[in-house]
Coordinates of C-alpha atoms and ligand atoms in Angstrom, one line a residue:
M176 CA 0.0 0.0 0.0
Q177 CA 1.2 3.5 -0.8
A178 CA 1.6 6.0 1.9
P179 CA -0.8 8.8 1.3
S180 CA 1.1 11.9 0.3
V181 CA 0.0 15.4 -0.1
G182 CA 1.7 17.6 -2.6
G183 CA 4.6 15.1 -2.7
V184 CA 5.1 15.3 1.1
M185 CA 4.9 12.0 2.7
L186 CA 2.5 11.8 5.7
P187 CA 3.8 10.3 8.9
R188 CA 2.2 6.9 8.6
G189 CA 2.1 4.9 11.7
K190 CA 3.4 1.4 12.4
G191 CA 0.1 0.2 13.8
E192 CA 0.5 2.2 17.0
T193 CA -2.5 3.0 19.1
V194 CA -3.7 6.6 19.2
R195 CA -6.2 7.5 21.9
L196 CA -8.7 10.1 21.0
S197 CA -11.7 11.4 22.9
R198 CA -15.1 11.1 21.4
G199 CA -15.8 14.1 19.3
A200 CA -12.1 14.8 18.6
S201 CA -11.2 16.8 15.5
L202 CA -8.6 16.2 12.8
T203 CA -6.4 18.7 14.5
D204 CA -6.5 16.6 17.7
F205 CA -5.5 13.6 15.7
A206 CA -2.7 15.5 13.9
E207 CA -1.3 16.7 17.2
K208 CA -1.1 13.1 18.5
I209 CA 0.9 11.9 15.4
N210 CA 2.8 15.0 14.8
A211 CA 1.3 15.8 11.4
N212 CA 0.0 18.8 9.8
P213 CA -3.8 19.0 10.3
A214 CA -4.3 20.3 6.7
S215 CA -2.8 17.1 5.4
L216 CA -5.3 15.0 7.3
V217 CA -8.1 17.1 5.8
Q218 CA -6.7 16.2 2.4
V219 CA -6.5 12.5 3.3
M220 CA -10.2 12.6 4.4
F221 CA -11.0 14.4 1.2
N222 CA -9.3 11.7 -0.8
L223 CA -11.4 9.2 1.1
G224 CA -14.5 11.0 0.0
E225 CA -15.3 13.0 3.1
M226 CA -15.2 16.7 3.5
V227 CA -14.4 17.8 7.0
T228 CA -12.6 20.8 8.4
A229 CA -9.6 20.6 10.6
T230 CA -11.2 21.8 13.7
Q231 CA -14.7 20.2 13.3
S232 CA -15.3 17.4 15.6
V233 CA -15.9 14.2 13.7
S234 CA -17.6 10.9 14.4
D235 CA -16.0 7.7 15.8
E236 CA -16.2 6.1 12.3
T237 CA -14.4 9.0 10.7
L238 CA -11.6 8.8 13.2
G239 CA -11.4 5.1 12.7
L240 CA -11.3 5.4 9.0
L241 CA -8.6 8.0 9.1
G242 CA -6.6 5.9 11.5
E243 CA -6.8 2.9 9.2
E244 CA -5.7 4.9 6.3
M245 CA -2.7 6.3 8.3
N246 CA -1.9 2.9 9.8
Y247 CA -2.8 3.7 13.4
V248 CA -5.2 1.9 15.6
V249 CA -7.6 4.5 16.9
Q250 CA -9.0 4.0 20.3
I251 CA -12.0 6.2 21.1
V252 CA -12.1 7.0 24.7
S253 CA -15.6 7.2 26.1
P254 CA -16.7 10.2 28.1
E255 CA -16.9 8.0 31.3
E256 CA -13.4 6.7 30.8
E257 CA -12.1 10.2 30.1
D258 CA -13.8 11.5 33.2
R259 CA -12.2 8.8 35.3
E260 CA -8.8 9.7 33.9
L261 CA -9.5 13.4 34.5
L262 CA -10.3 12.7 38.2
E263 CA -7.3 10.4 38.5
S264 CA -5.1 13.2 37.3
F265 CA -6.3 15.0 40.5
D266 CA -5.7 11.8 42.5
I267 CA -9.4 11.3 43.0
E268 CA -11.2 8.0 42.6
F269 CA -14.9 8.1 41.9
G270 CA -17.3 5.3 42.5
E271 CA -15.5 3.2 45.1
D272 CA -16.0 3.4 48.8
E273 CA -12.9 4.1 50.8
G274 CA -11.8 2.0 53.7
G275 CA -12.8 -1.5 52.6
E276 CA -15.3 -3.9 54.1
K277 CA -15.2 -2.7 57.6
A278 CA -16.1 0.9 56.7
L279 CA -19.3 -0.1 55.0
M280 CA -22.7 0.5 56.7
P281 CA -26.1 -0.5 55.4
R282 CA -27.9 2.2 53.4
P283 CA -31.5 2.5 52.1
P284 CA -32.4 1.3 48.6
V285 CA -33.0 3.8 45.9
V286 CA -36.2 3.1 44.1
T287 CA -37.6 4.2 40.7
V288 CA -41.2 3.8 39.7
M289 CA -41.9 2.7 36.2
G290 CA -44.7 1.5 34.0
H291 CA -47.2 2.3 31.3
V292 CA -48.7 5.8 31.1
D293 CA -51.8 6.2 33.3
H294 CA -51.2 3.1 35.2
G295 CA -50.7 5.2 38.4
K296 CA -47.0 5.9 38.8
T297 CA -47.5 9.5 39.9
R298 CA -50.4 8.6 42.1
L299 CA -48.3 5.9 43.8
L300 CA -45.4 8.2 44.4
D301 CA -47.9 10.7 46.0
A302 CA -49.4 8.0 48.1
I303 CA -46.1 6.8 49.4
R304 CA -45.0 10.4 50.1
K305 CA -48.2 11.1 52.0
T306 CA -48.6 8.0 54.1
N307 CA -45.0 7.0 54.8
V308 CA -43.2 10.0 56.0
I309 CA -40.4 9.1 58.2
A310 CA -41.4 8.8 61.8
G311 CA -40.7 11.8 64.0
E312 CA -40.7 14.1 61.0
A313 CA -44.4 13.9 60.2
G314 CA -46.1 17.3 59.6
G315 CA -43.4 18.5 57.2
I316 CA -44.8 19.5 53.9
T317 CA -43.0 17.6 51.2
Q318 CA -41.3 19.6 48.5
H319 CA -40.8 18.4 45.0
I320 CA -37.0 18.2 44.8
G321 CA -36.8 15.2 42.5
A322 CA -36.5 12.5 45.2
Y323 CA -37.7 11.8 48.7
Q324 CA -37.4 9.4 51.5
A325 CA -40.1 7.2 53.0
A326 CA -40.0 4.6 55.7
T327 CA -41.8 1.4 56.6
E328 CA -41.6 -1.2 59.4
V329 CA -40.1 -4.5 58.4
N330 CA -39.7 -7.1 61.2
D331 CA -40.2 -4.4 63.8
E332 CA -37.4 -2.3 62.4
E333 CA -37.9 1.0 60.7
R334 CA -36.4 0.9 57.2
K335 CA -35.9 3.9 55.0
L336 CA -36.4 3.9 51.2
T337 CA -35.4 6.6 48.8
F338 CA -37.7 7.3 45.9
I339 CA -36.7 9.0 42.7
D340 CA -39.7 11.3 42.1
T341 CA -39.6 11.3 38.3
P342 CA -41.7 8.4 37.3
G343 CA -40.9 6.5 34.1
H344 CA -37.9 4.8 32.6
E345 CA -36.9 7.7 30.3
A346 CA -35.1 9.6 33.0
F347 CA -33.7 6.4 34.4
T348 CA -32.3 5.3 31.0
A349 CA -31.0 8.8 30.1
M350 CA -29.0 8.7 33.3
R351 CA -27.8 5.2 32.7
A352 CA -26.7 6.1 29.2
R353 CA -24.4 8.6 30.9
G354 CA -22.9 5.9 33.0
A355 CA -24.8 6.9 36.1
K356 CA -26.4 4.3 38.2
S357 CA -29.1 6.0 40.2
T358 CA -31.5 3.2 41.0
D359 CA -31.1 0.0 43.0
I360 CA -34.6 -1.4 42.5
A361 CA -37.6 -0.7 40.3
I362 CA -41.3 -0.8 41.1
L363 CA -43.1 -1.8 37.9
V364 CA -46.6 -0.4 38.1
V365 CA -49.2 -2.4 36.1
A366 CA -52.9 -1.3 36.2
A367 CA -54.9 -4.4 37.0
N368 CA -57.8 -3.3 34.7
D369 CA -55.5 -2.7 31.8
G370 CA -52.8 -5.3 32.0
V371 CA -49.4 -5.4 30.4
M372 CA -49.0 -2.6 27.9
P373 CA -46.2 -1.6 25.5
Q374 CA -44.5 0.7 28.0
T375 CA -44.8 -1.9 30.7
V376 CA -42.6 -4.2 28.6
E377 CA -40.3 -1.3 27.7
A378 CA -39.9 -0.4 31.3
L379 CA -39.1 -3.9 32.4
N380 CA -36.6 -4.4 29.6
H381 CA -34.9 -1.2 30.7
A382 CA -34.8 -2.4 34.3
K383 CA -33.5 -5.8 33.2
A384 CA -30.8 -4.2 31.0
A385 CA -29.6 -2.3 34.1
E386 CA -29.8 -5.5 36.2
V387 CA -32.1 -3.8 38.6
P388 CA -34.4 -6.1 40.5
I389 CA -38.1 -5.5 40.0
V390 CA -41.1 -5.5 42.3
V391 CA -44.4 -5.5 40.6
A392 CA -47.2 -3.2 42.0
V393 CA -50.5 -4.4 40.6
N394 CA -52.4 -1.2 40.8
K395 CA -56.0 -0.1 40.6
I396 CA -57.4 -3.2 42.3
D397 CA -60.3 -1.0 43.4
V398 CA -61.5 -0.6 39.8
E399 CA -64.2 -2.9 38.5
G400 CA -62.9 -5.5 36.2
A401 CA -59.4 -5.4 37.8
D402 CA -57.8 -8.8 37.2
P403 CA -54.5 -9.0 39.2
T404 CA -54.2 -12.7 38.3
K405 CA -54.1 -11.9 34.7
V406 CA -51.3 -9.5 35.2
R407 CA -49.3 -12.2 36.9
G408 CA -49.9 -14.5 34.0
Q409 CA -49.0 -11.9 31.4
L410 CA -45.7 -11.0 33.1
T411 CA -44.7 -14.6 33.3
E412 CA -44.1 -14.4 29.6
Y413 CA -41.5 -11.7 30.3
G414 CA -39.6 -13.7 32.9
L415 CA -41.3 -12.1 35.9
V416 CA -42.8 -15.0 37.8
A417 CA -44.6 -14.3 41.0
E418 CA -43.4 -15.9 44.2
E419 CA -46.7 -17.6 44.7
Y420 CA -46.1 -19.4 41.4
G421 CA -42.7 -20.5 42.3
G422 CA -40.8 -17.5 40.9
D423 CA -38.7 -14.9 42.6
T424 CA -40.6 -11.7 41.8
M425 CA -42.8 -10.2 44.5
F426 CA -46.1 -9.0 43.3
V427 CA -48.2 -6.7 45.5
D428 CA -51.8 -5.8 44.8
I429 CA -52.4 -2.1 45.6
S430 CA -54.7 0.8 45.1
A431 CA -52.6 4.0 44.9
K432 CA -55.8 6.0 44.9
Q433 CA -57.2 4.5 48.1
G434 CA -53.8 4.1 49.7
E435 CA -54.3 0.4 50.0
N436 CA -51.5 -2.0 50.6
I437 CA -48.8 0.6 50.2
D438 CA -47.0 -0.6 53.3
A439 CA -46.9 -4.2 51.9
L440 CA -45.4 -2.8 48.7
L441 CA -42.7 -1.0 50.6
E442 CA -42.0 -4.1 52.6
A443 CA -41.7 -6.1 49.4
V444 CA -39.2 -3.6 48.1
V445 CA -37.1 -3.8 51.3
L446 CA -37.2 -7.6 51.3
T447 CA -36.3 -7.8 47.6
A448 CA -33.4 -5.4 48.2
D449 CA -32.2 -7.5 51.2
A450 CA -32.3 -10.7 49.2
A451 CA -30.8 -9.5 46.0
L452 CA -28.5 -6.6 46.8
D453 CA -25.8 -5.7 49.1
L454 CA -26.6 -2.1 49.8
R455 CA -23.9 -0.7 51.9
A456 CA -21.8 2.5 51.8
N457 CA -19.1 4.2 53.8
P458 CA -20.7 7.2 55.5
D459 CA -17.4 8.6 56.7
Q460 CA -15.7 9.9 53.6
D461 CA -15.9 12.9 51.3
A462 CA -19.3 12.7 49.7
Q463 CA -19.9 11.4 46.2
G464 CA -23.0 10.7 44.2
I465 CA -25.1 11.9 41.3
A466 CA -27.3 14.8 40.4
I467 CA -30.9 13.8 39.9
E468 CA -32.4 17.1 38.9
A469 CA -31.3 20.7 38.6
H470 CA -32.8 24.0 37.7
L471 CA -32.3 27.7 37.8
D472 CA -34.2 29.3 40.6
R473 CA -35.0 32.9 40.4
G474 CA -34.1 33.7 43.9
R475 CA -31.6 31.1 44.7
G476 CA -29.6 30.6 41.5
A477 CA -28.6 27.2 40.4
V478 CA -30.0 24.5 42.6
A479 CA -29.4 20.8 42.2
T480 CA -30.9 17.8 43.9
V481 CA -28.1 15.3 44.5
L482 CA -28.3 11.8 45.7
V483 CA -25.4 11.1 48.1
Q484 CA -24.2 7.6 47.2
R485 CA -21.3 7.4 49.7
G486 CA -19.8 9.6 52.3
T487 CA -21.5 12.5 54.0
L488 CA -22.2 15.8 52.3
R489 CA -22.0 18.9 54.6
V490 CA -22.7 22.5 54.3
G491 CA -19.5 24.3 53.5
D492 CA -18.1 21.4 51.4
T493 CA -16.6 22.3 48.1
M494 CA -18.2 20.2 45.4
V495 CA -18.1 19.7 41.7
V496 CA -21.2 18.4 39.9
G497 CA -20.7 17.7 36.2
D498 CA -19.5 21.0 34.9
A499 CA -20.8 23.0 37.8
Y500 CA -19.0 23.6 41.1
G501 CA -19.2 25.6 44.2
R502 CA -19.2 25.7 48.0
V503 CA -22.4 24.2 49.5
R504 CA -24.1 27.3 50.9
A505 CA -27.2 25.5 52.2
M506 CA -28.9 22.1 51.9
L507 CA -32.6 21.4 52.0
D508 CA -34.2 18.0 52.5
D509 CA -37.3 16.7 50.8
K510 CA -39.5 18.6 53.4
G511 CA -37.8 21.9 52.6
E512 CA -36.0 21.9 55.9
N513 CA -32.5 23.1 56.2
I514 CA -30.1 20.4 57.1
K515 CA -26.4 20.4 57.8
E516 CA -25.4 17.0 56.5
A517 CA -26.6 14.2 54.4
G518 CA -25.5 10.6 54.4
P519 CA -25.7 7.7 51.8
A520 CA -28.9 7.4 49.8
T521 CA -30.1 10.8 51.0
P522 CA -31.4 13.2 48.4
V523 CA -30.7 16.8 49.1
L524 CA -31.2 20.1 47.4
V525 CA -27.9 21.9 47.2
L526 CA -27.5 25.7 46.9
G527 CA -24.4 27.5 45.9
L528 CA -23.4 26.1 42.5
T529 CA -22.0 28.2 39.7
N530 CA -24.4 26.8 37.1
V531 CA -27.0 24.2 36.5
P532 CA -25.6 20.7 36.1
G533 CA -27.2 17.9 34.2
A534 CA -29.2 15.0 35.5
G535 CA -27.0 12.0 35.9
D536 CA -23.9 14.1 36.4
N537 CA -21.7 12.8 39.1
F538 CA -20.8 14.9 42.1
L539 CA -17.9 14.8 44.4
V540 CA -16.5 16.7 47.3
V541 CA -12.9 18.0 46.9
E542 CA -10.5 19.7 49.2
E543 CA -9.8 22.8 47.2
D544 CA -12.0 25.2 45.4
R545 CA -9.4 25.4 42.7
T546 CA -9.5 21.7 42.0
A547 CA -13.3 21.9 41.7
R548 CA -13.1 24.7 39.2
Q549 CA -10.5 23.0 37.1
I550 CA -12.4 19.7 36.9
A551 CA -15.6 21.6 36.1
E552 CA -13.9 23.6 33.3
K553 CA -12.3 20.6 31.7
R554 CA -15.6 18.8 31.8
A555 CA -17.4 21.8 30.2
A556 CA -14.9 21.9 27.3
R557 CA -15.3 18.1 26.8
E558 CA -19.1 18.4 26.8
R559 CA -19.0 21.1 24.2
N560 CA -17.0 18.9 21.9
A561 CA -19.0 15.8 22.4
A562 CA -22.3 17.6 22.0
F563 CA -21.1 19.0 18.8
A564 CA -20.0 15.7 17.4
K565 CA -23.3 14.1 18.3
R566 CA -25.2 16.8 16.4
T567 CA -23.2 16.9 13.2
R568 CA -24.4 14.7 10.5
R569 CA -21.9 13.5 8.1
V570 CA -22.7 13.8 4.5
S571 CA -20.2 12.1 2.2
L572 CA -18.7 14.0 -0.6
E573 CA -20.1 11.6 -3.1
D574 CA -23.7 12.4 -2.3
L575 CA -23.2 15.9 -1.0
D576 CA -23.8 17.5 -4.3
K577 CA -26.8 15.4 -5.0
V578 CA -28.2 16.0 -1.6
L579 CA -27.9 19.7 -1.8
K580 CA -29.4 19.8 -5.3
A581 CA -32.3 17.6 -4.5
G582 CA -32.7 19.0 -1.0
E583 CA -32.9 15.4 0.0
V584 CA -32.0 15.7 3.6
Q585 CA -34.9 17.2 5.3
Q586 CA -34.1 18.5 8.7
L587 CA -36.3 19.1 11.6
N588 CA -34.7 21.6 14.0
L589 CA -35.8 21.6 17.6
I590 CA -35.2 23.8 20.6
I591 CA -36.0 22.2 23.9
K592 CA -36.8 24.1 27.0
G593 CA -37.8 22.3 30.2
D594 CA -38.4 22.7 33.9
A595 CA -35.5 20.6 35.0
S596 CA -32.3 19.2 33.5
G597 CA -33.5 15.6 34.1
S598 CA -36.6 16.0 31.9
V599 CA -34.8 18.0 29.2
E600 CA -32.1 15.3 29.0
A601 CA -34.6 12.5 29.0
L602 CA -36.5 14.2 26.3
E603 CA -33.4 14.8 24.2
S604 CA -32.1 11.3 24.5
S605 CA -35.4 9.8 23.6
L606 CA -35.8 12.1 20.6
M607 CA -32.3 11.4 19.4
Q608 CA -33.2 7.7 19.3
L609 CA -36.1 8.3 16.9
D610 CA -35.3 6.8 13.6
V611 CA -37.4 7.3 10.6
G612 CA -34.8 6.7 8.0
E613 CA -32.0 8.3 6.2
E614 CA -33.7 11.2 4.5
V615 CA -35.0 13.0 7.6
D616 CA -32.8 14.3 10.3
L617 CA -33.6 15.6 13.7
R618 CA -31.4 18.3 15.1
I619 CA -31.5 19.7 18.5
L620 CA -30.1 23.2 18.2
H621 CA -30.4 24.2 21.8
R622 CA -31.7 22.7 25.0
G623 CA -31.9 24.3 28.4
V624 CA -33.6 24.6 31.6
G625 CA -36.0 27.5 32.1
A626 CA -38.8 29.4 30.3
V627 CA -39.0 29.8 26.5
T628 CA -37.3 33.2 26.0
E629 CA -37.0 35.7 23.3
T630 CA -33.5 34.4 22.6
D631 CA -35.0 31.0 21.9
I632 CA -37.5 32.5 19.5
D633 CA -34.7 34.4 17.8
L634 CA -32.7 31.2 17.3
A635 CA -35.8 29.4 16.1
T636 CA -36.6 32.2 13.6
G637 CA -33.1 32.1 12.2
S638 CA -33.1 28.3 11.7
D639 CA -36.7 27.4 11.2
A640 CA -36.8 25.5 14.4
I641 CA -39.8 24.3 16.4
V642 CA -39.6 25.2 20.1
I643 CA -40.7 22.6 22.7
G644 CA -41.6 23.8 26.1
F645 CA -41.7 20.9 28.5
N646 CA -43.5 22.0 31.7
V647 CA -42.5 25.5 31.1
R648 CA -44.1 28.5 29.4
A649 CA -43.0 31.4 27.4
E650 CA -41.6 34.4 29.2
G651 CA -41.7 38.1 28.6
R652 CA -42.5 39.0 25.1
A653 CA -41.5 35.6 23.7
T654 CA -45.1 34.6 22.8
Q655 CA -45.8 37.8 20.8
M656 CA -42.5 37.4 19.1
A657 CA -43.2 33.8 18.2
E658 CA -46.5 34.8 16.8
R659 CA -45.1 37.6 14.8
E660 CA -42.3 35.5 13.4
G661 CA -44.5 32.4 12.8
V662 CA -42.4 30.2 15.1
D663 CA -44.2 27.1 16.3
V664 CA -43.9 26.8 20.0
R665 CA -45.5 23.7 21.5
Y666 CA -46.1 22.9 25.2
Y667 CA -46.1 19.5 26.7
S668 CA -46.1 17.9 30.1
V669 CA -45.7 14.2 29.0
I670 CA -42.5 13.0 27.4
Y671 CA -44.3 10.2 25.6
Q672 CA -46.5 12.8 23.8
V673 CA -43.6 14.8 22.6
I674 CA -42.0 11.8 21.1
E675 CA -45.2 10.7 19.4
E676 CA -45.8 14.1 17.9
I677 CA -42.2 14.6 16.7
E678 CA -42.1 11.2 15.3
A679 CA -45.3 11.9 13.4
A680 CA -43.9 15.2 12.2
L681 CA -40.7 13.5 11.0
K682 CA -42.7 10.9 9.1
G683 CA -44.8 13.7 7.6
M684 CA -41.7 15.3 6.2
L685 CA -40.7 12.3 4.3
K686 CA -41.3 12.7 0.6
P687 CA -43.8 10.2 -0.7
E688 CA -42.1 7.2 -2.2
Y689 CA -43.5 5.6 -5.2
E690 CA -43.4 2.1 -6.5
E691 CA -44.2 0.8 -9.8
V692 CA -47.1 -1.6 -10.0
E693 CA -47.6 -3.6 -13.2
L694 CA -51.2 -3.5 -14.4
G695 CA -51.2 -5.7 -17.5
T696 CA -49.4 -7.1 -20.4
A697 CA -50.5 -7.4 -24.0
E698 CA -48.8 -9.4 -26.8
I699 CA -48.8 -7.9 -30.2
R700 CA -50.3 -10.2 -32.8
E701 CA -50.5 -7.9 -35.7
V702 CA -49.5 -4.3 -36.6
F703 CA -52.0 -2.2 -38.5
R704 CA -50.9 1.0 -40.2
S705 CA -53.3 3.9 -40.1
S706 CA -52.4 7.1 -41.9
K707 CA -54.4 9.1 -39.4
L708 CA -53.3 7.4 -36.1
G709 CA -49.9 5.8 -37.0
N710 CA -49.4 2.2 -36.1
I711 CA -52.0 0.3 -34.2
A712 CA -51.1 -2.8 -32.3
G713 CA -53.5 -5.7 -32.6
V714 CA -53.0 -7.4 -29.2
L715 CA -54.1 -10.2 -27.0
I716 CA -54.1 -9.3 -23.3
R717 CA -52.0 -11.8 -21.6
S718 CA -52.3 -10.7 -17.9
G719 CA -54.1 -8.2 -15.8
E720 CA -55.9 -5.6 -17.7
V721 CA -54.8 -2.8 -20.0
R722 CA -56.3 0.6 -19.3
R723 CA -56.4 3.7 -21.4
N724 CA -54.1 6.6 -20.3
T725 CA -51.8 4.4 -18.2
K726 CA -48.0 4.2 -18.7
A727 CA -46.6 1.6 -20.9
R728 CA -43.3 0.2 -22.1
V729 CA -42.5 -2.1 -25.0
V730 CA -40.5 -5.2 -24.5
R731 CA -38.9 -7.1 -27.3
D732 CA -37.2 -10.5 -26.7
G733 CA -37.1 -9.7 -23.0
K734 CA -35.5 -6.3 -23.5
V735 CA -37.2 -3.0 -22.9
V736 CA -37.0 -1.1 -26.2
A737 CA -39.2 1.9 -25.2
E738 CA -40.2 3.4 -21.9
N739 CA -42.6 6.0 -20.6
L740 CA -45.2 5.6 -23.3
T741 CA -48.9 6.1 -22.8
I742 CA -51.8 4.0 -23.9
E743 CA -53.4 6.7 -25.9
G744 CA -56.0 4.7 -27.7
L745 CA -57.7 1.5 -26.7
R746 CA -60.3 -0.3 -28.9
R747 CA -62.3 -3.4 -28.9
F748 CA -63.5 -4.1 -32.5
K749 CA -64.8 -0.7 -33.5
D750 CA -65.5 0.7 -30.1
D751 CA -63.3 2.9 -27.9
V752 CA -63.0 1.3 -24.5
T753 CA -61.3 2.3 -21.3
E754 CA -60.0 -1.2 -20.4
I755 CA -59.5 -4.7 -21.7
R756 CA -59.1 -7.6 -19.5
D757 CA -56.8 -10.6 -19.9
G758 CA -57.8 -13.2 -22.4
F759 CA -59.4 -10.6 -24.7
E760 CA -58.2 -9.0 -27.9
G761 CA -58.1 -5.4 -28.9
G762 CA -56.2 -2.6 -30.5
I763 CA -53.6 -0.3 -28.8
N764 CA -52.4 3.0 -30.0
L765 CA -49.2 4.3 -28.3
G766 CA -49.5 7.9 -29.6
N767 CA -46.4 9.0 -31.5
Y768 CA -44.6 5.8 -30.9
N769 CA -44.7 3.6 -34.0
D770 CA -41.8 1.2 -33.7
I771 CA -43.7 -1.9 -32.8
K772 CA -43.4 -5.4 -34.1
V773 CA -45.3 -8.6 -34.0
D774 CA -44.4 -10.5 -30.8
D775 CA -43.5 -7.4 -28.9
V776 CA -45.1 -7.2 -25.4
I777 CA -46.7 -4.0 -24.2
A778 CA -46.6 -3.8 -20.4
T779 CA -48.6 -1.2 -18.6
Y780 CA -47.9 0.1 -15.1
E781 CA -48.6 2.9 -12.8
M782 CA -46.7 4.5 -9.9
R783 CA -48.4 4.1 -6.6
E784 CA -47.4 5.9 -3.4
K785 CA -45.9 3.5 -0.9
P786 CA -47.3 3.6 2.5
R787 CA -44.8 4.5 5.2
G788 CA -44.2 2.1 7.9
Ligands
GDP88 P1 -49.0 7.7 35.5 O1 -49.2 8.2 34.1 O2 -48.6 6.3 35.5 O3 -48.2 8.6 36.4 O4 -50.5 7.6 36.1 P2 -51.2 8.6 37.2 O5 -50.6 8.4 38.5 O6 -51.2 10.0 36.6 O7 -52.6 7.9 37.2 C1 -53.5 7.9 36.0 C2 -54.9 8.0 36.4 O8 -55.3 6.8 37.1 C3 -55.2 9.1 37.4 O9 -56.5 9.6 37.0 C4 -55.2 8.5 38.7 O10 -56.0 9.2 39.6 C5 -55.8 7.1 38.4 N1 -55.3 6.1 39.4 C6 -54.1 5.9 39.8 N2 -54.0 4.9 40.7 C7 -55.3 4.4 40.8 C8 -55.9 3.4 41.6 O11 -55.3 2.7 42.4 N3 -57.3 3.3 41.5 C9 -58.0 4.1 40.7 N4 -59.3 3.9 40.6 N5 -57.5 5.0 39.9 C10 -56.1 5.2 40.0

């Protein structure tokens, strides 16, 4: 193989060495690693049929392709790995408890409620929150901070449980996709009057993929027609076999509405956790955990709910959460009470961060403010690169021209604004997974926490984007502006609904596809010459039917000799007819086309719109 050369200058080809590049790296990053001129790599990519600029971040495949061409083995470093390395460079280890076995103490399980829409997830979370406040703290009004703690008695012992207060598996999965494990155990809610539904299956698959044990809450047993037994039967098919049938999944029949059997459900969760999991953490170290939700508060600035996973978080600690950092100014628990410290599995609202972190971001306490700032800044830079790579679609040089000419790639631009980073991210990641084929592309131009602002409308105007407000509204003059500019702003409060509508919109953007359908064939038996009409084919219809005004082609000895003709005249004996069925004879006039011979076949067809799947 020839070494690629540019302008006669040989490129530094490798000897199969490994080059490590972070996801979303650019050709310049690559060039730096192998001591090459970035421009020469641009040229190499160009020769490979791809047009990229030196500083643009490119996809994993492009980096791999370039590596192959240059004889390097490219290793793409995932964001999680990279983050671990980043922390290691500060001598910080994330994710492991310090001090070994003896330092570990039991901690409450963290629970997510999942299931099909309308099966009662929200109602159940409310019921638990109301009836199972932790003893001694009753009376506090619970605040929505994204998670809360409840308690129940199991074998005369008070056991705490932590609930993630965003029902559904979207948020859960979005976090998991970012390498964050937020949940120990899942409650799968199935309405007994409705049974297993598509999202029930989806939810349980997500839980299984995350290797999270499942407890099934068979809800709405108060409703007429409720059939809890049927639910058990249905779930057997998905590998969830009830204990009473010899399986190892606990099913509890409840009514979230009437608050019935909630304690039994919590007990089942605790027992399942005890049996399947070893939930212990070291409470005596610098706190680490993940962010569950975050938003910008008018009065208090950036606030984030974090779940402490190990160690104890204290007011005054310096923490870094994703690309945000700061000194903990105050902490509030799920009742809105100020607290000074929070141990493992405790969710707390933290005040004092520089900006709004993302749901699923990890947090850790560090000794020095400077360290926190440096880590946060490095992460922010990396985020920018990665986000850019994700959103850039590659168009190969080969079809670039064609694509531009034909306007083939239709693009739906979106701007997402939401009430909390958790929901915005869940929405974004669900939308990015939508796939309706090659020709239509979804681009998220901007996403953020907060109201729909005039700036959002500006951006939408400039790029023909649709604005999605998830649990937020427009602010200031944004509504008038949107109306004036004709920007489509849509408001939602259910993720599922956004996905459905956007998917429908994407499908609607697809150009109709046509397929050819053969209508009939006619064999030419004789050719009549008419001075007025030109040649007329005397035919026998061999298959289907031949209709006037349909498209036709002429086939001779199996080869198409003429295309795109029209059946202009059709006769049976002396009469003009509109169609002739197979087995009958007739006369066909192909308009100006006269080159027909005996034994030719005239095949007629029409183009029909193909239904989209
Ligand atoms: P989600 O979409 O799964 O969060 O469902 P919701 O919690 O919003 O509940 C959907 C509807 O079912 C609401 O109207 C609830 O009041 C109702 N619901 C929830 N649980 C029960 C129950 O145990 N019994 C009855 N009768 N209705 C319930």
